[in-house]
JSON list of C-alpha atoms in Angstrom, two decimals:
[
{"chain": "Q", "resi": 1379, "resn": "LEU", "atom": "CA", "xyz": [114.34, -99.36, 68.31]},
{"chain": "Q", "resi": 1380, "resn": "ALA", "atom": "CA", "xyz": [117.25, -99.97, 70.70]},
{"chain": "Q", "resi": 1381, "resn": "TRP", "atom": "CA", "xyz": [117.48, -103.05, 72.87]},
{"chain": "Q", "resi": 1382, "resn": "ALA", "atom": "CA", "xyz": [118.45, -102.75, 76.49]},
{"chain": "Q", "resi": 1383, "resn": "GLU", "atom": "CA", "xyz": [121.95, -104.12, 76.98]},
{"chain": "Q", "resi": 1384, "resn": "PRO", "atom": "CA", "xyz": [124.68, -103.92, 79.61]},
{"chain": "Q", "resi": 1385, "resn": "ILE", "atom": "CA", "xyz": [127.85, -102.11, 78.53]},
{"chain": "Q", "resi": 1386, "resn": "LEU", "atom": "CA", "xyz": [130.85, -103.02, 80.67]},
{"chain": "Q", "resi": 1387, "resn": "THR", "atom": "CA", "xyz": [133.79, -100.65, 80.98]},
{"chain": "Q", "resi": 1388, "resn": "VAL", "atom": "CA", "xyz": [137.07, -101.48, 82.69]},
{"chain": "Q", "resi": 1389, "resn": "GLU", "atom": "CA", "xyz": [139.68, -98.86, 83.62]},
{"chain": "Q", "resi": 1390, "resn": "LYS", "atom": "CA", "xyz": [142.57, -101.30, 83.11]},
{"chain": "Q", "resi": 1391, "resn": "TYR", "atom": "CA", "xyz": [142.95, -105.04, 82.65]},
{"chain": "Q", "resi": 1392, "resn": "ALA", "atom": "CA", "xyz": [146.55, -105.52, 83.86]},
{"chain": "Q", "resi": 1393, "resn": "HIS", "atom": "CA", "xyz": [148.76, -104.48, 86.75]},
{"chain": "Q", "resi": 1394, "resn": "ASP", "atom": "CA", "xyz": [152.55, -104.88, 86.94]},
{"chain": "Q", "resi": 1395, "resn": "PHE", "atom": "CA", "xyz": [153.99, -105.27, 90.45]},
{"chain": "Q", "resi": 1396, "resn": "GLY", "atom": "CA", "xyz": [157.58, -104.98, 89.22]},
{"chain": "Q", "resi": 1397, "resn": "TYR", "atom": "CA", "xyz": [159.88, -106.98, 91.54]},
{"chain": "Q", "resi": 1398, "resn": "ILE", "atom": "CA", "xyz": [158.27, -109.30, 94.10]},
{"chain": "Q", "resi": 1399, "resn": "THR", "atom": "CA", "xyz": [160.20, -111.06, 96.86]},
{"chain": "Q", "resi": 1400, "resn": "GLN", "atom": "CA", "xyz": [159.45, -114.79, 96.74]},
{"chain": "Q", "resi": 1401, "resn": "GLY", "atom": "CA", "xyz": [156.87, -115.63, 99.40]},
{"chain": "Q", "resi": 1402, "resn": "ALA", "atom": "CA", "xyz": [155.15, -112.23, 99.32]},
{"chain": "Q", "resi": 1403, "resn": "MET", "atom": "CA", "xyz": [151.38, -111.96, 98.94]},
{"chain": "Q", "resi": 1404, "resn": "VAL", "atom": "CA", "xyz": [150.46, -109.23, 96.46]},
{"chain": "Q", "resi": 1405, "resn": "THR", "atom": "CA", "xyz": [146.97, -107.80, 95.99]},
{"chain": "Q", "resi": 1406, "resn": "HIS", "atom": "CA", "xyz": [145.42, -105.52, 93.40]},
{"chain": "Q", "resi": 1407, "resn": "THR", "atom": "CA", "xyz": [141.86, -104.39, 92.70]},
{"chain": "Q", "resi": 1408, "resn": "PHE", "atom": "CA", "xyz": [140.30, -103.59, 89.34]},
{"chain": "Q", "resi": 1409, "resn": "THR", "atom": "CA", "xyz": [136.96, -101.87, 88.70]},
{"chain": "Q", "resi": 1410, "resn": "VAL", "atom": "CA", "xyz": [134.18, -102.82, 86.28]},
{"chain": "Q", "resi": 1411, "resn": "THR", "atom": "CA", "xyz": [131.34, -100.39, 85.58]},
{"chain": "Q", "resi": 1412, "resn": "ASN", "atom": "CA", "xyz": [128.01, -101.12, 83.87]},
{"chain": "Q", "resi": 1413, "resn": "MET", "atom": "CA", "xyz": [127.40, -98.12, 81.61]},
{"chain": "Q", "resi": 1414, "resn": "GLY", "atom": "CA", "xyz": [124.47, -99.83, 79.85]},
{"chain": "Q", "resi": 1415, "resn": "ASP", "atom": "CA", "xyz": [120.78, -99.80, 80.60]},
{"chain": "Q", "resi": 1416, "resn": "SER", "atom": "CA", "xyz": [120.24, -103.37, 81.85]},
{"chain": "Q", "resi": 1417, "resn": "PRO", "atom": "CA", "xyz": [121.83, -105.46, 84.62]},
{"chain": "Q", "resi": 1418, "resn": "VAL", "atom": "CA", "xyz": [124.64, -107.96, 84.09]},
{"chain": "Q", "resi": 1419, "resn": "SER", "atom": "CA", "xyz": [125.61, -110.95, 86.23]},
{"chain": "Q", "resi": 1420, "resn": "PHE", "atom": "CA", "xyz": [129.06, -112.37, 86.91]},
{"chain": "Q", "resi": 1421, "resn": "THR", "atom": "CA", "xyz": [128.61, -116.10, 86.45]},
{"chain": "Q", "resi": 1422, "resn": "ASP", "atom": "CA", "xyz": [132.06, -117.66, 86.98]},
{"chain": "Q", "resi": 1423, "resn": "ILE", "atom": "CA", "xyz": [135.68, -116.88, 87.87]},
{"chain": "Q", "resi": 1424, "resn": "ASP", "atom": "CA", "xyz": [138.54, -119.01, 86.56]},
{"chain": "Q", "resi": 1425, "resn": "CYS", "atom": "CA", "xyz": [142.13, -118.50, 87.78]},
{"chain": "Q", "resi": 1426, "resn": "SER", "atom": "CA", "xyz": [145.15, -119.59, 85.74]},
{"chain": "Q", "resi": 1427, "resn": "LEU", "atom": "CA", "xyz": [147.20, -120.61, 88.83]},
{"chain": "Q", "resi": 1428, "resn": "MET", "atom": "CA", "xyz": [146.37, -122.38, 92.08]},
{"chain": "Q", "resi": 1429, "resn": "LEU", "atom": "CA", "xyz": [148.14, -119.61, 94.03]},
{"chain": "Q", "resi": 1430, "resn": "LEU", "atom": "CA", "xyz": [145.88, -116.91, 92.55]},
{"chain": "Q", "resi": 1431, "resn": "THR", "atom": "CA", "xyz": [142.51, -116.02, 94.02]},
{"chain": "Q", "resi": 1432, "resn": "ALA", "atom": "CA", "xyz": [140.00, -113.63, 92.50]},
{"chain": "Q", "resi": 1433, "resn": "SER", "atom": "CA", "xyz": [136.67, -112.34, 93.73]},
{"chain": "Q", "resi": 1434, "resn": "VAL", "atom": "CA", "xyz": [134.00, -109.83, 92.70]},
{"chain": "Q", "resi": 1435, "resn": "ASP", "atom": "CA", "xyz": [132.20, -107.82, 95.38]},
{"chain": "Q", "resi": 1436, "resn": "LYS", "atom": "CA", "xyz": [128.82, -107.93, 93.52]},
{"chain": "Q", "resi": 1437, "resn": "LEU", "atom": "CA", "xyz": [127.23, -110.84, 91.66]},
{"chain": "Q", "resi": 1438, "resn": "THR", "atom": "CA", "xyz": [124.84, -108.56, 89.75]},
{"chain": "Q", "resi": 1439, "resn": "LEU", "atom": "CA", "xyz": [125.84, -105.18, 88.41]},
{"chain": "Q", "resi": 1440, "resn": "TYR", "atom": "CA", "xyz": [122.94, -102.81, 87.72]},
{"chain": "Q", "resi": 1441, "resn": "PRO", "atom": "CA", "xyz": [123.15, -99.83, 85.33]},
{"chain": "Q", "resi": 1442, "resn": "ASN", "atom": "CA", "xyz": [125.65, -97.17, 86.48]},
{"chain": "Q", "resi": 1443, "resn": "GLU", "atom": "CA", "xyz": [127.01, -99.41, 89.25]},
{"chain": "Q", "resi": 1444, "resn": "THR", "atom": "CA", "xyz": [130.66, -100.33, 89.75]},
{"chain": "Q", "resi": 1445, "resn": "ALA", "atom": "CA", "xyz": [132.02, -103.64, 90.99]},
{"chain": "Q", "resi": 1446, "resn": "THR", "atom": "CA", "xyz": [135.47, -104.33, 92.40]},
{"chain": "Q", "resi": 1447, "resn": "VAL", "atom": "CA", "xyz": [137.53, -107.31, 91.23]},
{"chain": "Q", "resi": 1448, "resn": "LYS", "atom": "CA", "xyz": [140.12, -108.27, 93.85]},
{"chain": "Q", "resi": 1449, "resn": "MET", "atom": "CA", "xyz": [143.06, -110.46, 92.86]},
{"chain": "Q", "resi": 1450, "resn": "GLU", "atom": "CA", "xyz": [145.60, -111.93, 95.29]},
{"chain": "Q", "resi": 1451, "resn": "TYR", "atom": "CA", "xyz": [148.75, -113.76, 94.18]},
{"chain": "Q", "resi": 1452, "resn": "ASP", "atom": "CA", "xyz": [150.87, -115.83, 96.57]},
{"chain": "Q", "resi": 1453, "resn": "SER", "atom": "CA", "xyz": [154.42, -115.85, 95.19]},
{"chain": "Q", "resi": 1454, "resn": "ARG", "atom": "CA", "xyz": [155.58, -118.65, 97.49]},
{"chain": "Q", "resi": 1455, "resn": "TYR", "atom": "CA", "xyz": [156.27, -121.07, 94.62]},
{"chain": "Q", "resi": 1456, "resn": "GLY", "atom": "CA", "xyz": [156.76, -118.61, 91.76]},
{"chain": "Q", "resi": 1457, "resn": "MET", "atom": "CA", "xyz": [160.16, -117.68, 90.36]},
{"chain": "Q", "resi": 1458, "resn": "GLY", "atom": "CA", "xyz": [161.13, -115.38, 87.52]},
{"chain": "Q", "resi": 1459, "resn": "ARG", "atom": "CA", "xyz": [158.53, -113.68, 85.31]},
{"chain": "Q", "resi": 1460, "resn": "VAL", "atom": "CA", "xyz": [154.94, -114.46, 86.35]},
{"chain": "Q", "resi": 1461, "resn": "GLU", "atom": "CA", "xyz": [151.64, -113.54, 84.70]},
{"chain": "Q", "resi": 1462, "resn": "PRO", "atom": "CA", "xyz": [148.71, -115.01, 86.65]},
{"chain": "Q", "resi": 1463, "resn": "MET", "atom": "CA", "xyz": [145.34, -114.33, 85.00]},
{"chain": "Q", "resi": 1464, "resn": "ALA", "atom": "CA", "xyz": [141.73, -114.42, 86.16]},
{"chain": "Q", "resi": 1465, "resn": "THR", "atom": "CA", "xyz": [138.87, -114.79, 83.66]},
{"chain": "Q", "resi": 1466, "resn": "ILE", "atom": "CA", "xyz": [135.43, -113.62, 84.77]},
{"chain": "Q", "resi": 1467, "resn": "SER", "atom": "CA", "xyz": [132.41, -114.86, 82.79]},
{"chain": "Q", "resi": 1468, "resn": "THR", "atom": "CA", "xyz": [129.43, -112.52, 82.45]},
{"chain": "Q", "resi": 1469, "resn": "SER", "atom": "CA", "xyz": [125.86, -112.68, 81.21]},
{"chain": "Q", "resi": 1470, "resn": "ALA", "atom": "CA", "xyz": [126.46, -109.73, 78.84]},
{"chain": "Q", "resi": 1471, "resn": "PRO", "atom": "CA", "xyz": [126.01, -110.77, 75.19]},
{"chain": "Q", "resi": 1472, "resn": "SER", "atom": "CA", "xyz": [128.69, -108.35, 73.95]},
{"chain": "Q", "resi": 1473, "resn": "VAL", "atom": "CA", "xyz": [131.34, -109.07, 76.64]},
{"chain": "Q", "resi": 1474, "resn": "GLN", "atom": "CA", "xyz": [131.05, -112.68, 77.77]},
{"chain": "Q", "resi": 1475, "resn": "LYS", "atom": "CA", "xyz": [134.52, -112.83, 79.38]},
{"chain": "Q", "resi": 1476, "resn": "LEU", "atom": "CA", "xyz": [136.79, -110.34, 81.10]},
{"chain": "Q", "resi": 1477, "resn": "ASP", "atom": "CA", "xyz": [140.49, -111.21, 81.53]},
{"chain": "Q", "resi": 1478, "resn": "PHE", "atom": "CA", "xyz": [142.56, -109.56, 84.28]},
{"chain": "Q", "resi": 1479, "resn": "VAL", "atom": "CA", "xyz": [146.32, -110.08, 84.53]},
{"chain": "Q", "resi": 1480, "resn": "LEU", "atom": "CA", "xyz": [148.92, -109.47, 87.23]},
{"chain": "Q", "resi": 1481, "resn": "THR", "atom": "CA", "xyz": [152.54, -109.38, 86.12]},
{"chain": "Q", "resi": 1482, "resn": "GLY", "atom": "CA", "xyz": [155.81, -109.20, 87.97]},
{"chain": "Q", "resi": 1483, "resn": "TYR", "atom": "CA", "xyz": [159.25, -110.69, 88.48]},
{"chain": "Q", "resi": 1484, "resn": "VAL", "atom": "CA", "xyz": [159.58, -112.98, 91.52]},
{"chain": "Q", "resi": 1485, "resn": "PHE", "atom": "CA", "xyz": [163.08, -113.30, 92.93]},
{"chain": "Q", "resi": 1486, "resn": "ASN", "atom": "CA", "xyz": [164.55, -115.22, 95.84]},
{"chain": "Q", "resi": 1487, "resn": "ARG", "atom": "CA", "xyz": [166.20, -112.73, 98.20]},
{"chain": "Q", "resi": 1488, "resn": "ASN", "atom": "CA", "xyz": [168.23, -115.50, 99.89]},
{"chain": "Q", "resi": 1489, "resn": "ALA", "atom": "CA", "xyz": [169.70, -116.91, 96.66]},
{"chain": "Q", "resi": 1490, "resn": "ALA", "atom": "CA", "xyz": [172.45, -114.30, 96.65]},
{"chain": "Q", "resi": 1491, "resn": "THR", "atom": "CA", "xyz": [173.78, -115.34, 100.06]},
{"chain": "Q", "resi": 1492, "resn": "ARG", "atom": "CA", "xyz": [174.82, -118.75, 98.73]},
{"chain": "Q", "resi": 1493, "resn": "ASN", "atom": "CA", "xyz": [177.48, -117.05, 96.58]},
{"chain": "Q", "resi": 1494, "resn": "SER", "atom": "CA", "xyz": [178.60, -114.63, 99.33]},
{"chain": "Q", "resi": 1495, "resn": "THR", "atom": "CA", "xyz": [176.96, -111.81, 97.40]},
{"chain": "Q", "resi": 1496, "resn": "PRO", "atom": "CA", "xyz": [174.67, -109.54, 99.40]},
{"chain": "Q", "resi": 1497, "resn": "ALA", "atom": "CA", "xyz": [170.98, -109.68, 98.53]},
{"chain": "Q", "resi": 1498, "resn": "PRO", "atom": "CA", "xyz": [169.77, -106.67, 96.54]},
{"chain": "Q", "resi": 1499, "resn": "THR", "atom": "CA", "xyz": [168.15, -103.80, 98.37]},
{"chain": "Q", "resi": 1500, "resn": "MET", "atom": "CA", "xyz": [164.66, -103.03, 97.10]},
{"chain": "Q", "resi": 1501, "resn": "THR", "atom": "CA", "xyz": [164.28, -99.42, 96.05]},
{"chain": "Q", "resi": 1502, "resn": "ARG", "atom": "CA", "xyz": [161.18, -97.51, 95.10]},
{"chain": "Q", "resi": 1503, "resn": "GLN", "atom": "CA", "xyz": [162.38, -97.39, 91.50]},
{"chain": "Q", "resi": 1504, "resn": "MET", "atom": "CA", "xyz": [162.73, -101.20, 91.40]},
{"chain": "Q", "resi": 1505, "resn": "MET", "atom": "CA", "xyz": [159.22, -101.71, 92.79]},
{"chain": "Q", "resi": 1506, "resn": "GLU", "atom": "CA", "xyz": [157.55, -99.53, 90.15]},
{"chain": "Q", "resi": 1507, "resn": "PRO", "atom": "CA", "xyz": [156.66, -101.05, 86.79]},
{"chain": "Q", "resi": 1508, "resn": "PRO", "atom": "CA", "xyz": [159.27, -100.57, 84.06]},
{"chain": "Q", "resi": 1509, "resn": "ALA", "atom": "CA", "xyz": [158.83, -97.39, 82.05]},
{"chain": "Q", "resi": 1510, "resn": "ARG", "atom": "CA", "xyz": [159.23, -99.17, 78.71]},
{"chain": "Q", "resi": 1511, "resn": "ALA", "atom": "CA", "xyz": [158.52, -102.62, 77.33]},
{"chain": "Q", "resi": 1512, "resn": "VAL", "atom": "CA", "xyz": [162.21, -102.89, 76.37]},
{"chain": "Q", "resi": 1513, "resn": "TYR", "atom": "CA", "xyz": [163.14, -103.60, 79.98]},
{"chain": "Q", "resi": 1514, "resn": "THR", "atom": "CA", "xyz": [164.92, -106.94, 79.61]},
{"chain": "Q", "resi": 1515, "resn": "LEU", "atom": "CA", "xyz": [165.87, -109.89, 81.71]},
{"chain": "Q", "resi": 1516, "resn": "TRP", "atom": "CA", "xyz": [169.49, -108.70, 81.48]},
{"chain": "Q", "resi": 1517, "resn": "SER", "atom": "CA", "xyz": [168.47, -105.48, 83.25]},
{"chain": "Q", "resi": 1518, "resn": "ALA", "atom": "CA", "xyz": [166.97, -107.48, 86.10]},
{"chain": "Q", "resi": 1519, "resn": "ILE", "atom": "CA", "xyz": [170.06, -109.68, 86.34]},
{"chain": "Q", "resi": 1520, "resn": "SER", "atom": "CA", "xyz": [172.44, -106.70, 86.31]},
{"chain": "Q", "resi": 1521, "resn": "VAL", "atom": "CA", "xyz": [170.49, -105.01, 89.13]},
{"chain": "Q", "resi": 1522, "resn": "PHE", "atom": "CA", "xyz": [170.48, -108.27, 91.09]},
{"chain": "Q", "resi": 1523, "resn": "LEU", "atom": "CA", "xyz": [174.24, -108.76, 90.66]},
{"chain": "Q", "resi": 1524, "resn": "GLY", "atom": "CA", "xyz": [175.12, -105.06, 91.05]},
{"chain": "Q", "resi": 1525, "resn": "ILE", "atom": "CA", "xyz": [176.59, -104.76, 87.52]},
{"chain": "Q", "resi": 1526, "resn": "ASN", "atom": "CA", "xyz": [176.39, -101.26, 86.03]}
]
Protein backbone atom coordinates (compact mmCIF):
# COMPACT_ATOMS: atom_id res chain seq x y z
CA LEU A 1 0.00 0.00 0.00
CA ALA A 2 1.56 3.30 -1.09
CA TRP A 3 1.04 6.51 0.84
CA ALA A 4 0.25 9.71 -0.99
CA GLU A 5 3.24 12.02 -0.87
CA PRO A 6 4.47 15.10 -2.72
CA ILE A 7 7.63 14.61 -4.79
CA LEU A 8 9.40 17.88 -5.54
CA THR A 9 11.68 18.19 -8.55
CA VAL A 10 13.89 21.18 -9.29
CA GLU A 11 15.58 21.76 -12.66
CA LYS A 12 18.58 23.50 -11.06
CA TYR A 13 19.44 24.90 -7.65
CA ALA A 14 22.12 27.45 -8.60
CA HIS A 15 22.70 30.18 -11.16
CA ASP A 16 26.02 31.93 -11.87
CA PHE A 17 25.75 35.51 -13.17
CA GLY A 18 29.47 35.72 -13.94
CA TYR A 19 30.62 39.35 -13.60
CA ILE A 20 28.24 41.86 -12.00
CA THR A 21 28.85 45.61 -11.94
CA GLN A 22 28.55 46.86 -8.36
CA GLY A 23 25.12 48.44 -7.87
CA ALA A 24 23.35 46.24 -10.43
CA MET A 25 20.15 44.41 -9.54
CA VAL A 26 20.22 40.84 -10.84
CA THR A 27 17.22 38.52 -11.03
CA HIS A 28 16.82 34.83 -11.73
CA THR A 29 13.88 32.42 -11.54
CA PHE A 30 13.94 28.74 -10.64
CA THR A 31 11.12 26.22 -11.07
CA VAL A 32 9.82 23.62 -8.62
CA THR A 33 7.41 20.91 -9.79
CA ASN A 34 5.28 18.59 -7.63
CA MET A 35 5.51 15.20 -9.35
CA GLY A 36 3.84 13.42 -6.41
CA ASP A 37 0.22 12.64 -5.73
CA SER A 38 -0.53 15.03 -2.84
CA PRO A 39 -0.19 18.80 -2.38
CA VAL A 40 2.75 20.52 -0.70
CA SER A 41 2.90 23.93 0.96
CA PHE A 42 5.77 26.40 1.06
CA THR A 43 5.88 27.50 4.68
CA ASP A 44 8.84 29.91 4.98
CA ILE A 45 11.60 31.65 3.00
CA ASP A 46 14.90 32.57 4.62
CA CYS A 47 17.50 34.69 2.77
CA SER A 48 21.20 34.64 3.68
CA LEU A 49 21.71 38.37 2.94
CA MET A 50 19.65 41.49 3.57
CA LEU A 51 20.11 42.53 -0.07
CA LEU A 52 18.56 39.29 -1.35
CA THR A 53 14.82 38.84 -1.79
CA ALA A 54 13.08 35.62 -2.71
CA SER A 55 9.46 34.81 -3.43
CA VAL A 56 7.34 31.87 -4.59
CA ASP A 57 4.37 32.50 -6.88
CA LYS A 58 2.21 29.77 -5.22
CA LEU A 59 1.88 28.94 -1.53
CA THR A 60 0.43 25.48 -2.24
CA LEU A 61 1.64 23.28 -5.05
CA TYR A 62 -0.82 20.59 -6.15
CA PRO A 63 0.20 17.41 -8.02
CA ASN A 64 1.68 18.12 -11.48
CA GLU A 65 1.82 21.87 -10.83
CA THR A 66 4.92 24.04 -11.15
CA ALA A 67 5.84 27.02 -9.00
CA THR A 68 8.33 29.76 -9.80
CA VAL A 69 10.93 30.88 -7.26
CA LYS A 70 12.13 34.42 -8.02
CA MET A 71 15.37 35.67 -6.49
CA GLU A 72 16.66 39.24 -6.72
CA TYR A 73 20.10 40.32 -5.52
CA ASP A 74 21.09 43.97 -5.09
CA SER A 75 24.87 44.18 -5.51
CA ARG A 76 25.09 47.72 -4.14
CA TYR A 77 27.20 46.69 -1.13
CA GLY A 78 28.72 43.46 -2.44
CA MET A 79 32.29 43.18 -3.67
CA GLY A 80 34.25 40.21 -4.96
CA ARG A 81 32.79 36.69 -5.00
CA VAL A 82 29.20 36.54 -3.73
CA GLU A 83 26.93 33.55 -3.08
CA PRO A 84 23.57 34.70 -1.68
CA MET A 85 21.27 31.79 -0.81
CA ALA A 86 17.54 31.43 -0.19
CA THR A 87 16.15 28.48 1.80
CA ILE A 88 12.50 27.58 1.26
CA SER A 89 10.81 25.38 3.88
CA THR A 90 8.12 22.96 2.70
CA SER A 91 5.52 20.68 4.23
CA ALA A 92 6.88 17.68 2.29
CA PRO A 93 8.21 14.98 4.65
CA SER A 94 10.96 13.91 2.21
CA VAL A 95 12.15 17.42 1.20
CA GLN A 96 11.69 19.82 4.09
CA LYS A 97 14.05 22.50 2.73
CA LEU A 98 15.09 23.66 -0.72
CA ASP A 99 18.26 25.77 -1.07
CA PHE A 100 18.72 28.07 -4.08
CA VAL A 101 22.00 29.91 -4.71
CA LEU A 102 23.03 32.82 -6.92
CA THR A 103 26.75 33.23 -7.56
CA GLY A 104 28.81 35.89 -9.25
CA TYR A 105 31.75 38.24 -9.00
CA VAL A 106 30.87 41.85 -8.14
CA PHE A 107 33.37 44.45 -9.28
CA ASN A 108 33.52 48.22 -9.00
CA ARG A 109 33.71 49.68 -12.51
CA ASN A 110 34.99 53.03 -11.18
CA ALA A 111 37.87 51.56 -9.14
CA ALA A 112 40.10 51.43 -12.21
CA THR A 113 39.84 55.18 -12.86
CA ARG A 114 41.64 55.97 -9.60
CA ASN A 115 44.83 54.46 -11.05
CA SER A 116 44.38 56.07 -14.50
CA THR A 117 43.57 52.64 -15.90
CA PRO A 118 40.44 52.42 -18.04
CA ALA A 119 37.57 50.40 -16.63
CA PRO A 120 37.14 47.00 -18.29
CA THR A 121 34.64 46.62 -21.08
CA MET A 122 32.04 43.95 -20.39
CA THR A 123 31.88 41.37 -23.14
CA ARG A 124 29.40 38.59 -23.69
CA GLN A 125 32.08 36.05 -22.82
CA MET A 126 32.75 37.76 -19.47
CA MET A 127 29.04 37.81 -18.58
CA GLU A 128 28.57 34.08 -19.15
CA PRO A 129 29.42 31.66 -16.33
CA PRO A 130 32.93 30.20 -16.48
CA ALA A 131 33.18 26.99 -18.49
CA ARG A 132 35.19 25.20 -15.80
CA ALA A 133 35.47 25.31 -12.04
CA VAL A 134 39.20 26.03 -12.42
CA TYR A 135 38.46 29.64 -13.34
CA THR A 136 40.48 31.46 -10.68
CA LEU A 137 40.63 34.83 -9.05
CA TRP A 138 43.85 35.47 -10.99
CA SER A 139 41.88 35.12 -14.24
CA ALA A 140 39.43 37.77 -13.07
CA ILE A 141 42.25 40.09 -12.01
CA SER A 142 44.13 39.64 -15.30
CA VAL A 143 40.98 40.48 -17.31
CA PHE A 144 40.36 43.51 -15.09
CA LEU A 145 43.94 44.78 -15.49
CA GLY A 146 44.24 43.80 -19.17
CA ILE A 147 47.11 41.34 -18.57
CA ASN A 148 47.32 38.51 -21.11
